[in-house]
XYZ file of C-alpha atoms in Angstrom:
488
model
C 212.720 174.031 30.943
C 213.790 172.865 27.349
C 216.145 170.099 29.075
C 213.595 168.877 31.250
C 211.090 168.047 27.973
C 214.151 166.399 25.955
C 214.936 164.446 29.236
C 211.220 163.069 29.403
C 211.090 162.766 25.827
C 213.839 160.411 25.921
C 212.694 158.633 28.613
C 209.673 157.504 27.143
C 211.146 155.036 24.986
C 212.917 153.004 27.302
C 210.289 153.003 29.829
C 208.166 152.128 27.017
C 210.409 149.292 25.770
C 210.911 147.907 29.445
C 207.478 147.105 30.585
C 205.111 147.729 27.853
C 202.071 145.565 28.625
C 200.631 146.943 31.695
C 201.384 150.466 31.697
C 199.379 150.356 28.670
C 196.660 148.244 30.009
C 196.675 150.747 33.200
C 196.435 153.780 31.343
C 193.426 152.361 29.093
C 192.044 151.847 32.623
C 192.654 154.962 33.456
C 191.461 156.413 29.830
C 188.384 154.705 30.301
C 188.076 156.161 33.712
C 188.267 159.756 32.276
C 185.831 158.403 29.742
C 183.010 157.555 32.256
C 183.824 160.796 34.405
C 183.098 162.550 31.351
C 179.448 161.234 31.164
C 178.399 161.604 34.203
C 178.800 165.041 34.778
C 177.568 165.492 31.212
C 174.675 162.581 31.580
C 175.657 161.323 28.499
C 174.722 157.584 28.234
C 176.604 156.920 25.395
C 180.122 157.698 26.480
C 179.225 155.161 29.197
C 178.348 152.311 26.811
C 181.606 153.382 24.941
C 183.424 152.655 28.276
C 182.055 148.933 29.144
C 182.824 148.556 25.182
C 186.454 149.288 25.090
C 186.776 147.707 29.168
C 185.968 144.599 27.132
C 189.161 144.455 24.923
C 191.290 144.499 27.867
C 189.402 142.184 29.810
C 192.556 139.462 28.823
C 195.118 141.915 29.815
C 194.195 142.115 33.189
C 196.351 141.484 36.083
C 196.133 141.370 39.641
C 198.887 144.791 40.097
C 197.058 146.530 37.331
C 193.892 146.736 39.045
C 195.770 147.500 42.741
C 197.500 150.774 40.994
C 193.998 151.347 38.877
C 191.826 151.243 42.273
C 194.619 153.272 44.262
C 194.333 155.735 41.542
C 190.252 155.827 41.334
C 189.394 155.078 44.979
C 190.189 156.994 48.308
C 192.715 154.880 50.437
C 191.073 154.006 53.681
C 187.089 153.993 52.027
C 185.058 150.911 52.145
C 184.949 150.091 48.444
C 188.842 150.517 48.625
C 189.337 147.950 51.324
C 186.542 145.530 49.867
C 188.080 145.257 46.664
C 191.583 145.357 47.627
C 190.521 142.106 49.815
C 189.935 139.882 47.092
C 193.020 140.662 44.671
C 195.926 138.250 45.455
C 198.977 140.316 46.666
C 201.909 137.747 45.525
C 202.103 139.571 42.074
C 203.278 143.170 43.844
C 206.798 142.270 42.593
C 205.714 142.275 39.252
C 204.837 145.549 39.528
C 206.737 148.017 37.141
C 207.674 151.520 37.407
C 204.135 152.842 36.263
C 201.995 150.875 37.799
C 203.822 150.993 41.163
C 203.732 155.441 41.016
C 200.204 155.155 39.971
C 198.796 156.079 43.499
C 201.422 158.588 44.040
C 200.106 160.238 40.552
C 196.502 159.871 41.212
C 196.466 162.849 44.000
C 192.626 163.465 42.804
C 190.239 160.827 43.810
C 187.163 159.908 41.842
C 183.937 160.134 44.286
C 181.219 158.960 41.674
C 179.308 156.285 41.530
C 179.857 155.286 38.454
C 183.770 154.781 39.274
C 183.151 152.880 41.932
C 180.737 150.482 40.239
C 183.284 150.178 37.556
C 185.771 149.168 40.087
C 183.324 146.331 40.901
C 182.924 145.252 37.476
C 186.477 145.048 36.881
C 187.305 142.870 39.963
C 184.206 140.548 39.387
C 185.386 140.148 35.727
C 189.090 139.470 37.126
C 187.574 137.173 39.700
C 185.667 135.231 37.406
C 188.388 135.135 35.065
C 191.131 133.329 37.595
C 188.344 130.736 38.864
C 187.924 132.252 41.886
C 183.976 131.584 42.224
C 183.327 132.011 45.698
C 185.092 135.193 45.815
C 183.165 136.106 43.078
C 179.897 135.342 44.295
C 181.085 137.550 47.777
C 182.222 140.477 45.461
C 179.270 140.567 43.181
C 176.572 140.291 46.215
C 178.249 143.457 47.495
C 178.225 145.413 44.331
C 174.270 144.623 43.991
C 174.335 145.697 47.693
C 175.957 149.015 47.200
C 173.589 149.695 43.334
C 170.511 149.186 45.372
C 171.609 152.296 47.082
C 172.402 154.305 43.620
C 169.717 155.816 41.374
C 171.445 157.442 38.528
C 170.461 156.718 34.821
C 174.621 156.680 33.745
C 175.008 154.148 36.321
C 172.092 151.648 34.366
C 174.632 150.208 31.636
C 176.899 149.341 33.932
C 174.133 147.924 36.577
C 172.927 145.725 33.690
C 176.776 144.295 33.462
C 176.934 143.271 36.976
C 173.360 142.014 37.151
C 174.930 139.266 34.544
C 178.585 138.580 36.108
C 176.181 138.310 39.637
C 174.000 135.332 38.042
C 176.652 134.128 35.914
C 178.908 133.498 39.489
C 176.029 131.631 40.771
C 175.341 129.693 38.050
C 179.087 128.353 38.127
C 178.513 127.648 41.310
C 175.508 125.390 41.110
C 173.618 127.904 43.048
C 170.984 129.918 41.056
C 168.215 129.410 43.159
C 169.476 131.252 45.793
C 169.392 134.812 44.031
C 165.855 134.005 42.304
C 164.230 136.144 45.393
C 166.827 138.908 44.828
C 166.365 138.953 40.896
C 162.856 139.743 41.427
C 163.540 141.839 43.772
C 166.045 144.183 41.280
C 163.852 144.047 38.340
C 160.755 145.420 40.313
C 163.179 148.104 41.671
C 164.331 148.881 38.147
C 160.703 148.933 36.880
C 160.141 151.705 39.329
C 163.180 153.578 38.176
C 162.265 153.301 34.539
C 165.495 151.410 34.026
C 164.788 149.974 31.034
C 168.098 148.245 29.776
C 168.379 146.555 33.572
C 164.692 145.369 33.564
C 166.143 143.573 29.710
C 168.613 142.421 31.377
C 166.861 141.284 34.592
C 164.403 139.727 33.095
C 166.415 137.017 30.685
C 168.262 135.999 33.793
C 164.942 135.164 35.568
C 163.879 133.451 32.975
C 167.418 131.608 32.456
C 167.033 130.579 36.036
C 163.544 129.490 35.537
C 164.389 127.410 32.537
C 167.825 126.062 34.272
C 165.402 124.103 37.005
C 162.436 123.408 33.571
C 160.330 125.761 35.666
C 158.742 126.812 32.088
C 155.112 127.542 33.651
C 156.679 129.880 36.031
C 158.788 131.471 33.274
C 155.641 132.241 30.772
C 153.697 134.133 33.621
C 156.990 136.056 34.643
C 157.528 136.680 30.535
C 153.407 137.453 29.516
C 153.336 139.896 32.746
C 156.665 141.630 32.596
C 156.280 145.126 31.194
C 157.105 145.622 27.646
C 159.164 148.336 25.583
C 161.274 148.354 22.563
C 164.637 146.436 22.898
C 167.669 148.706 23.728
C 169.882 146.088 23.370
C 170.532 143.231 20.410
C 172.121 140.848 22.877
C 169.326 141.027 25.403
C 166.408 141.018 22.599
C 168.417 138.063 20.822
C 168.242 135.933 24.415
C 164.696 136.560 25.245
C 163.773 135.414 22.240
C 165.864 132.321 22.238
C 164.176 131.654 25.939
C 160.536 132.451 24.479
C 161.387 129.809 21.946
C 162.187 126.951 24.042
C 158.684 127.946 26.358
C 157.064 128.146 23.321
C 158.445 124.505 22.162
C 157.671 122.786 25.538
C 154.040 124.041 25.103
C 153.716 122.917 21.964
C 153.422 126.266 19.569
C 156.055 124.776 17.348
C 155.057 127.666 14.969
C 156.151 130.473 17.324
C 158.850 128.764 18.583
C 160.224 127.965 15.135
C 160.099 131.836 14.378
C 161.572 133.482 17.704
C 164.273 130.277 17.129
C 165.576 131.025 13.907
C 165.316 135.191 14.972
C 167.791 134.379 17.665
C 170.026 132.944 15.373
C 169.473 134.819 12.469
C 170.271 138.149 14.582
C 172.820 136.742 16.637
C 176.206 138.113 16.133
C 178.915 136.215 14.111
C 181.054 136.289 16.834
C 178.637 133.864 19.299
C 179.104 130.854 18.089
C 178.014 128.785 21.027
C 174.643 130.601 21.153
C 174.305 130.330 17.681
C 174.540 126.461 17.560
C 172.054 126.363 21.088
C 169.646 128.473 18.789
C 169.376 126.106 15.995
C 169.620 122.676 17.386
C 166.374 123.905 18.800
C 165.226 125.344 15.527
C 165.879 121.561 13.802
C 163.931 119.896 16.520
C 161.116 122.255 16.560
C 160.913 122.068 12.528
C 160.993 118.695 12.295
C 158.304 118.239 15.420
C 156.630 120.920 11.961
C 156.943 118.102 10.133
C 159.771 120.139 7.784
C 162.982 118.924 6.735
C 165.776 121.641 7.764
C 168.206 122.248 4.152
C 171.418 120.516 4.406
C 173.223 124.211 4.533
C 171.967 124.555 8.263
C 174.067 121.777 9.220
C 177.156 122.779 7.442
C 177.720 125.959 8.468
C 180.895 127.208 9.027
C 182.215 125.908 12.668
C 178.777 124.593 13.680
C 179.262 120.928 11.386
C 180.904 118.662 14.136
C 177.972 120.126 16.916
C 175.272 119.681 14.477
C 176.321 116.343 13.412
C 174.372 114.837 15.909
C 171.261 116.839 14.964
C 171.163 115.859 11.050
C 171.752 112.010 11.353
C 168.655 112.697 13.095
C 167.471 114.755 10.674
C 168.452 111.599 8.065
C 166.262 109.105 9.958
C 163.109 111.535 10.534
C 163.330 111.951 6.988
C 163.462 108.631 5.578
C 160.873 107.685 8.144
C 162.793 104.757 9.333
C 161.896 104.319 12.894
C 165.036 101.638 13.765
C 167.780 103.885 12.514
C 166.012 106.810 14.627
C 166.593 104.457 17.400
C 169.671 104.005 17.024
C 170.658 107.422 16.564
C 168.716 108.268 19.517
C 170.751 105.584 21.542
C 174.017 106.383 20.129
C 173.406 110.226 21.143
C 171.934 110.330 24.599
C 174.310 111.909 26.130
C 174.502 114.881 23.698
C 170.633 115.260 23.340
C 170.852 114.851 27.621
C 173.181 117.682 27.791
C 171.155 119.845 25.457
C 168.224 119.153 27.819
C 166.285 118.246 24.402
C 165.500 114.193 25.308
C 162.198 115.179 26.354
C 161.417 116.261 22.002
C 163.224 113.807 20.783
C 161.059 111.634 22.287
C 158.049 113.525 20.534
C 159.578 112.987 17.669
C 159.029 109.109 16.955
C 155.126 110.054 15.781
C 156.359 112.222 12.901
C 159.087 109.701 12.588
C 156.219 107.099 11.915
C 154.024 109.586 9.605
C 156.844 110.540 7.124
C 157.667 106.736 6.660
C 153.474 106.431 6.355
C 153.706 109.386 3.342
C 156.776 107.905 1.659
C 154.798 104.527 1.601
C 150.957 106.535 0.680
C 152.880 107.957 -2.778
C 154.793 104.981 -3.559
C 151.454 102.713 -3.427
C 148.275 103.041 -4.715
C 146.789 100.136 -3.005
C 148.852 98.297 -0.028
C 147.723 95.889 2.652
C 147.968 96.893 6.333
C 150.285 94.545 7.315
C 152.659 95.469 4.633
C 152.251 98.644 6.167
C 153.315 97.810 10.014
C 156.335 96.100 8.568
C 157.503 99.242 6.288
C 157.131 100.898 9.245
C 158.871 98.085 11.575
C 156.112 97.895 14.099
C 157.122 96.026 17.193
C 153.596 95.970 19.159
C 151.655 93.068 20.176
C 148.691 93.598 17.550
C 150.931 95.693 14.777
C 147.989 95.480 12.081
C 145.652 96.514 14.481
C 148.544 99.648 15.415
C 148.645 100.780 11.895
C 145.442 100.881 11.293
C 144.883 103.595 13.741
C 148.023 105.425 12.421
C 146.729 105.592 9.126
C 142.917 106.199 10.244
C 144.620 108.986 12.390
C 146.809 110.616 9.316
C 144.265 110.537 7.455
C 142.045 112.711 9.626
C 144.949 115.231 10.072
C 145.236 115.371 6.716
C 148.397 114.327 6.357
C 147.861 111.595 3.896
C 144.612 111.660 1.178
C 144.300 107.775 1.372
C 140.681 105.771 2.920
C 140.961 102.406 4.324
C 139.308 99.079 3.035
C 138.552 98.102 6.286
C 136.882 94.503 4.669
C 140.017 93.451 2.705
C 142.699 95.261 5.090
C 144.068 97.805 2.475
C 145.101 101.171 2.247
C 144.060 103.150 -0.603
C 146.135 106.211 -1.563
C 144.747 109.205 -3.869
C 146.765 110.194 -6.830
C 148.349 113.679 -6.125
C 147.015 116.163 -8.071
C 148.949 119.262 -9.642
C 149.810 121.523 -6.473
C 149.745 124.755 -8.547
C 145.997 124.705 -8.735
C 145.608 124.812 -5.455
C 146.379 127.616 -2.850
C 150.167 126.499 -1.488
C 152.216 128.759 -3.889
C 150.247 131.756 -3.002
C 150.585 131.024 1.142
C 154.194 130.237 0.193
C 154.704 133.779 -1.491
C 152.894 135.259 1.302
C 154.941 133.935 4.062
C 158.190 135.096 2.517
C 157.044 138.451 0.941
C 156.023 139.369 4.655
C 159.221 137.627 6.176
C 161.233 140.628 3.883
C 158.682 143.096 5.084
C 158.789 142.531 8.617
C 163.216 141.872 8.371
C 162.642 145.561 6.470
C 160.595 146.599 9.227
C 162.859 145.861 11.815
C 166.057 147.425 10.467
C 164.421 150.673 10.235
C 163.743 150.540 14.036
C 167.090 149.576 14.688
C 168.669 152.600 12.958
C 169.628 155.228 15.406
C 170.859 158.924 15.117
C 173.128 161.013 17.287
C 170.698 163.515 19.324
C 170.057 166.639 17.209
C 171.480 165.966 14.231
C 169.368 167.353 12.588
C 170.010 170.968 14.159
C 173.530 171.089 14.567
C 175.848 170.762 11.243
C 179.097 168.491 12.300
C 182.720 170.222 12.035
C 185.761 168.631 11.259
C 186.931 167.837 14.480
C 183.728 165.910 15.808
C 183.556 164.266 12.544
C 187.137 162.985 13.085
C 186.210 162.316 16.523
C 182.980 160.545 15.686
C 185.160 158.661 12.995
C 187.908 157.343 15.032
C 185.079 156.254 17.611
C 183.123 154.250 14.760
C 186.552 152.270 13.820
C 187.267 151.649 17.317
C 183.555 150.155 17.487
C 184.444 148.154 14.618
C 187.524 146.861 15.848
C 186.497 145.739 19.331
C 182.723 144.863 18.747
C 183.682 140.940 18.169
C 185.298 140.226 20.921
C 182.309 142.712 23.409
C 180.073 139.988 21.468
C 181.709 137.045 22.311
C 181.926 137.908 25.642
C 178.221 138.530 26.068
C 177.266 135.265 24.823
């Protein structure tokens, strides 16, 4: 007996030294496996979210003969899940299969029958798929795992649901072919409305609305988004989407204000890591504040790894600001094909009237008295009648209230009001107001977002769970950038 354990002791270095990558990707697999057994039979959510989170770190590790060996060793040989995933793994990489991996299904002699496995299986292959730009084979895998969860009504199986509700629009989408799962999207958020599946209906509903939006179907979208049911957000990637899509409706109905704040909410709760959404949130943020009439700071455009997609964006920013309406022209020229992939031609296109009324303030504080013509060609004017133009631009600022000036409509002139001192009047105290409850409602917020184990309270921790719970918080740490990346 003593031999035996020194023989497989010093075995384990060599085999270990041989092939190291994919054993240890398989038995993570396998790990995680255990992982999500363990939470179903004790219907504990959380060790299911742990799963999908640590699934993510080996989602670059994963290999065509790892995931034949993992499904041998968590499906029954001869099931239909077995055969249907087997189908779409390419079987030229068996000869790369090491000792481990190829003794897997000889060592798995007990077969996992839950659901949960088996939708994990699907999740890994549809990742995989995905992954090797196999799209149509994607879109065949994922229709059958949302064939085979309409059929499962367990609450551990909802975090994984709400993965493969994403990887099944995300294969359409890549495919040019969203519209043909719109009827099917409705259909699985109603179903998990009934089921009180809260973190799928999230999910669910910010891929409606990102297929709504994808075909500017934005009336459609707000009655989907003001009827949907409503509950507190169980998830900060889902909460941080919806609100980037209710920005965008928000900015194509013009409620800049709204949109401005659900804009920079995205981006301001967005993780580090999701950098791409990041920069989608605020090039819509510096349209929709300067549509305000505000000038973003110059720190929004220079923010680390965002300055070369924003660059665009603030020359833009440069000509709204001087009010020059040639240069913002010419920007608008020279970046059509940036603003056309952004899908943001339609606002920059709103933009040349606030383009016109900053040049018309810039020239209303510089002069006390000017003539109207003097004013269509500071404001380069190419109409027919151009005096005739900026007279109504100026009659109409100056009911807005953008500009305290009257016109001399006898001599032609525009006469600008001397600016009196700002602090007697009521602008610092609506300025304090908006950012003292900006802190209250960021306060607000965080204290929602804190969350507790179950009965804490009640039970007092021992050593081992706290060295349990500890070694779970740094794995957390370590993996939650790259789970965030991938979600965005």
């Amino acid at each position: 007996m003593t031999q035996e354990v020194e023989m497989k002791e010093a075995q384990v270095p060599s085999h270990s030294v041989s092939s190291f990558s994919t054993p240890s990707t398989l038995q993570h697999l396998k790990d995680i496996a255990a992982l999500i057994e363990t939470g179903a039979y004790a219907k504990e959510v959380r060790r299911i979210i742990r799963a999908v989170r640590l699934t993510i770190m080996l989602r670059r590790k994963l290999k065509a003969s790892t995931l034949s060996a993992f499904l041998s060793f968590a499906l029954s040989p001869g099931s239909e899940a077995h055969s249907k995933l087997f189908s779409y793994l390419p079987k030229e990489d068996e000869h790369d299969m090491d000792v481990d991996t190829a003794s897997s299904a000889a060592q798995g002699s007990v077969k996992h029958l839950l659901p949960e496995i088996e939708i994990f299986c699907y999740l890994l292959v549809l990742i995989f798929l995905i992954d090797q730009k196999r799209y149509d084979e994607a879109k065949t895998c994922s229709s059958n795992s949302i064939a085979r969860l309409k059929n499962i009504n367990r609450r551990t199986v909802d975090v994984l649901s709400s993965r493969l509700y994403f990887y099944y629009s995300y294969s359409y989408e890549l495919t040019n072919s969203l519209a043909e799962i719109r009827g099917n999207l409705l259909a699985l958020h109603r179903m998990a409305t009934l089921r009180h599946d809260e973190l799928g209906q999230e999910t669910l509903l910010n891929l409606l609305l990102r297929n709504y939006l994808h075909y500017n179907l934005y009336d459609q979208a707000e009655k989907l988004r003001s009827k949907a049911p409503r509950f507190e957000a169980h998830s900060n990637q889902q909460f941080c989407r919806y609100l980037f899509y209710l920005g965008k409706i928000r900015t194509i109905q013009l409620e800049y204000t709204d949109a401005k704040e659900s804009l920079l909410q995205a981006a301001r709760k967005a993780p580090i890591a999701a950098r791409g959404f990041r920069i989608q949130c605020n090039k819509w943020a510096i349209i929709v504040r300067l549509l305000l009439g505000e000038i973003p700071e110059r720190t929004v455009f220079m923010q680390k790894g965002m300055k070369k997609a924003l660059s665009p964006y603030f020359e833009l920013t440069n000509a709204v600001r001087i009010g020059d309406l040639e240069l913002f022209k010419t920007v608008a020229e020279k970046f059509s094909s940036t603003f056309s992939s952004d899908r943001s031609n339609n606002l920059i296109v709103r933009l040349r009237h606030n383009v016109i009324r900053t040049g018309l303030r810039n020239i209303s504080i510089s002069y006390s008295r000017i003539s109207l013509s003097d004013v269509a060609k500071k404001l380069r004017l190419d109409s027919e009648n151009p005096v005739a133009d900026a007279e109504s631009i100026v009659a109409k600022a100056i009911r807005d209230g953008a500009i305290d000036a009257t016109i001399d409509h006898g001599n032609g002139w525009m006469l600008s009001k001397e600016t009196g001192d700002i602090y007697s009047t009521n602008e610092p105290q609506i300025a304090f107001h908006s950012r003292i409850a900006f802190c209250l409602n960021m306060h607000n917020e965080a204290v929602k977002a804190l969350r507790f184990p179950p009965n804490s309270h009640k039970e007092k921790e021992s050593a081992e769970k706290r060295r349990e719970r500890q070694q779970q918080e740094q794995e957390l740490a370590k993996h939650i950038a790259e789970e965030e990346d991938d979600d965005f």
